[in-house]
GROMACS .gro file of C-alpha atoms in nm:
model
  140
    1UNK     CA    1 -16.239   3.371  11.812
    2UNK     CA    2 -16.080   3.534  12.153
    3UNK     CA    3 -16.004   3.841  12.075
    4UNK     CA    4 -15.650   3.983  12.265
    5UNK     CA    5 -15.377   4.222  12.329
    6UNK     CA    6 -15.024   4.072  12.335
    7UNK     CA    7 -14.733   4.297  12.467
    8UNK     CA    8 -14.402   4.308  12.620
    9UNK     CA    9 -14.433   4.330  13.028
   10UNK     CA   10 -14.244   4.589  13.175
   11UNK     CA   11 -14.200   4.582  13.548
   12UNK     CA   12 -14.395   4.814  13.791
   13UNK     CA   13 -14.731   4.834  13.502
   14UNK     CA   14 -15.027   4.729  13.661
   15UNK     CA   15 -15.310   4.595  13.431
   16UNK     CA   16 -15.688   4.676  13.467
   17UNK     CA   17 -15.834   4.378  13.257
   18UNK     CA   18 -15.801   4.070  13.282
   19UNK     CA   19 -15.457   3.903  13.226
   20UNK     CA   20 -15.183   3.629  13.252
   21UNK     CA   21 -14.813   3.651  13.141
   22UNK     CA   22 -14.648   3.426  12.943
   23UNK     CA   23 -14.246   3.335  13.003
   24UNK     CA   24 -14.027   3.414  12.681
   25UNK     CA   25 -13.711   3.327  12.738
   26UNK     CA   26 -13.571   2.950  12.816
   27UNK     CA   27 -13.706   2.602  12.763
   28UNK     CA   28 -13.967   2.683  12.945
   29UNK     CA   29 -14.109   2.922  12.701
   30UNK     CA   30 -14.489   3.021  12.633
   31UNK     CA   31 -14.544   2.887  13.015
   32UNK     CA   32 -14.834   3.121  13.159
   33UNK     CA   33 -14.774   3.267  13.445
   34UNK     CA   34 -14.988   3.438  13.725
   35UNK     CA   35 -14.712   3.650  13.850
   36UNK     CA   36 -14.473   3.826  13.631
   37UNK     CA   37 -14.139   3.796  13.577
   38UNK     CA   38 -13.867   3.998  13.397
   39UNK     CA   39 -13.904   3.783  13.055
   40UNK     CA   40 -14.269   3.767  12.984
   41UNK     CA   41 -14.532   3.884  12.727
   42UNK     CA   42 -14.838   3.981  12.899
   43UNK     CA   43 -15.187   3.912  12.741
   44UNK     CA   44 -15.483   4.094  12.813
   45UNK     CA   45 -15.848   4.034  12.708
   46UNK     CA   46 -16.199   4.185  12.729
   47UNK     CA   47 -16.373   3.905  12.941
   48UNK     CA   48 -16.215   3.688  13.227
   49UNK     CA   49 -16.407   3.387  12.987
   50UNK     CA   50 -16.196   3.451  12.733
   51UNK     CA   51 -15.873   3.501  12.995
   52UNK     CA   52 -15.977   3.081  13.077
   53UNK     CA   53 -16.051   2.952  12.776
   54UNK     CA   54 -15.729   3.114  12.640
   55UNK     CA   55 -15.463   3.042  12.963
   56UNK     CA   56 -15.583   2.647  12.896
   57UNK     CA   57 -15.460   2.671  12.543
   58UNK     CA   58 -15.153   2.825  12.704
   59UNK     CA   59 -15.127   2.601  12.923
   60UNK     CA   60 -15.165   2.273  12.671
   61UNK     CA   61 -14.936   2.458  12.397
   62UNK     CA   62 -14.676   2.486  12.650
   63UNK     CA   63 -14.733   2.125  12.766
   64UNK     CA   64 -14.677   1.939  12.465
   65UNK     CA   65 -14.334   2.227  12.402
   66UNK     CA   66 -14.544   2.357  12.086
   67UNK     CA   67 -14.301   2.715  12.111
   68UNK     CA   68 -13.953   2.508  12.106
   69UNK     CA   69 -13.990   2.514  11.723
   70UNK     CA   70 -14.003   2.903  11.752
   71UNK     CA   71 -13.706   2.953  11.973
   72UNK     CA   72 -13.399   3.112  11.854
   73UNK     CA   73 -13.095   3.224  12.012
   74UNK     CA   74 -12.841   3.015  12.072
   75UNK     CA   75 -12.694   3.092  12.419
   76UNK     CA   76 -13.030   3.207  12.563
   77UNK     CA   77 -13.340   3.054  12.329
   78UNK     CA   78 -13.631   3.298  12.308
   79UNK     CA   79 -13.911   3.350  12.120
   80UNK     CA   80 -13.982   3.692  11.940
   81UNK     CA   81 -14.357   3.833  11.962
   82UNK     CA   82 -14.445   3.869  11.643
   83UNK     CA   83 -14.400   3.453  11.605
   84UNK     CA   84 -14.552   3.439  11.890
   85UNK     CA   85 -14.866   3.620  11.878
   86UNK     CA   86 -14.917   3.497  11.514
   87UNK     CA   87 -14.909   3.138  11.600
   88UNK     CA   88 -15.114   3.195  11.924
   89UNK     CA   89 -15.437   3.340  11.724
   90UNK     CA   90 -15.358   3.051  11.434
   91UNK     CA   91 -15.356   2.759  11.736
   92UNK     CA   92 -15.648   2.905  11.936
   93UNK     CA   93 -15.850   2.975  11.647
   94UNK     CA   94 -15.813   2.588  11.540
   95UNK     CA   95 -15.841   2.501  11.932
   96UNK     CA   96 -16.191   2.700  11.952
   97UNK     CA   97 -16.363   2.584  11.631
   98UNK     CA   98 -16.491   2.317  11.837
   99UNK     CA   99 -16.594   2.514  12.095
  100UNK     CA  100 -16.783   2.219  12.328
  101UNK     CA  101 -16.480   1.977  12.243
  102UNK     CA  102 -16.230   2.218  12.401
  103UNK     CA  103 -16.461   2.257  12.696
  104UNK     CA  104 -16.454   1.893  12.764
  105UNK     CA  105 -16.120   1.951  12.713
  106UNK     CA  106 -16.023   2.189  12.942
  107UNK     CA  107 -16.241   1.985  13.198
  108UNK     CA  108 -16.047   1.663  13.141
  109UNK     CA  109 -15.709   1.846  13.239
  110UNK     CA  110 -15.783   2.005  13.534
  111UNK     CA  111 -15.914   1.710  13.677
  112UNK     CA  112 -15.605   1.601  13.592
  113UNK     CA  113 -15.450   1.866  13.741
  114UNK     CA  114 -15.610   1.808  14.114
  115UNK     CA  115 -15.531   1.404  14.018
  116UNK     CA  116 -15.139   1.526  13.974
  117UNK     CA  117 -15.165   1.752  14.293
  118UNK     CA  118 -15.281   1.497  14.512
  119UNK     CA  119 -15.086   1.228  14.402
  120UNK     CA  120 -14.765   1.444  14.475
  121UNK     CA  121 -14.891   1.499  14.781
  122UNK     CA  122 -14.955   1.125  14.842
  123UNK     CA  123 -14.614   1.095  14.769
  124UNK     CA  124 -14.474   1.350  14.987
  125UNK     CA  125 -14.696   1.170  15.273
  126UNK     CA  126 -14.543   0.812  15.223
  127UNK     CA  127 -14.158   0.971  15.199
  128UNK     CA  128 -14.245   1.115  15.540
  129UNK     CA  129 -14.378   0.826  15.691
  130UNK     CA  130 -14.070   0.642  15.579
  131UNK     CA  131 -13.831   0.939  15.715
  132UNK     CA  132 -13.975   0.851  16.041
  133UNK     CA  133 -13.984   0.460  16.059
  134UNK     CA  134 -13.604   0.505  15.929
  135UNK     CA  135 -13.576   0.805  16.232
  136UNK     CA  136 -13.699   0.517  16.460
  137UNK     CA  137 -13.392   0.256  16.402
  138UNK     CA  138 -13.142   0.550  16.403
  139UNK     CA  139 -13.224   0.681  16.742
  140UNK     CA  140 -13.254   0.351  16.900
   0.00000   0.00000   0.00000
C-alpha cells in the first residue's frame, strides 16, 4: 500500500517531499505532471519509491482515460478530489497486490516509452531528409 497526501496545488507553494501533480480539468485529466499548472492536484509521499511506483500508475490510469468516467461539468469536465483520491488508493491498491507483476510492468512501458521517443524522432529525421531532397528540385 503507498501511502499519500492528495491536495489542491496552489501557485507559488513549494513542496519538500517528494511529488508530482496531476491535471484536473479537461480530457486530459489525471495526466501527471512534473511542472505545475493552474488545474492540478498535487500528491506527495514519504519515499521517492513510492513517488515511481505511484506516477506509473498515474501514468497507465491516465493512458487507458480511466478518470473520463469521473468527469463532470459540462462546459469544462473536471474531476472533484474526493472521487479522485478515493479511486486512486482503490486502483493502486489492486495495481500493487502484485507487487513483482507491476514491476515488470512498469519496466515494459518505459521501454516503451524510449521505443516511442525514438521512433518520433526517426520520423522527424526522414521528414527532414525529404524537406531537403524536395528543397533540391525547388531551387534548381
Amino acid at each position: 500500500m503507498i501511502n499519500f497526501n492528495l491536495k489542491h496545488h496552489v501557485s507559488g507553494n513549494c513542496y519538500s517531499k517528494p511529488h508530482f501533480f496531476i491535471l484536473n480539468k479537461g480530457l486530459n485529466t489525471g495526466k501527471p505532471l512534473s511542472e505545475p499548472c493552474p488545474n492540478c492536484f498535487v500528491i506527495q509521499f514519504g519515499s521517492s519509491e513510492d513517488l515511481e511506483n505511484m506516477e506509473s500508475i498515474c501514468k497507465s490510469l491516465w493512458r487507458v482515460k480511466f478518470w473520463h468516467q469521473f468527469l463532470i461539468g459540462s462546459v469544462i469536465p473536471y474531476i472533484r478530489i474526493h472521487d479522485f483520491s478515493k479511486n486512486l488508493s482503490i486502483k493502486s491498491n489492486e495495481m500493487m497486490l502484485d507487487f513483482e507483476q507491476h514491476k515488470k510492468n512498469v519496466l515494459a512501458l518505459k521501454l516503451l516509452e524510449q521505443k516511442e521517443k525514438q521512433f518520433h524522432e526517426n520520423i522527424n529525421l526522414i521528414n527532414d531528409m525529404r524537406r531537403v531532397i524536395l528543397h533540391r528540385y525547388c531551387n534548381k
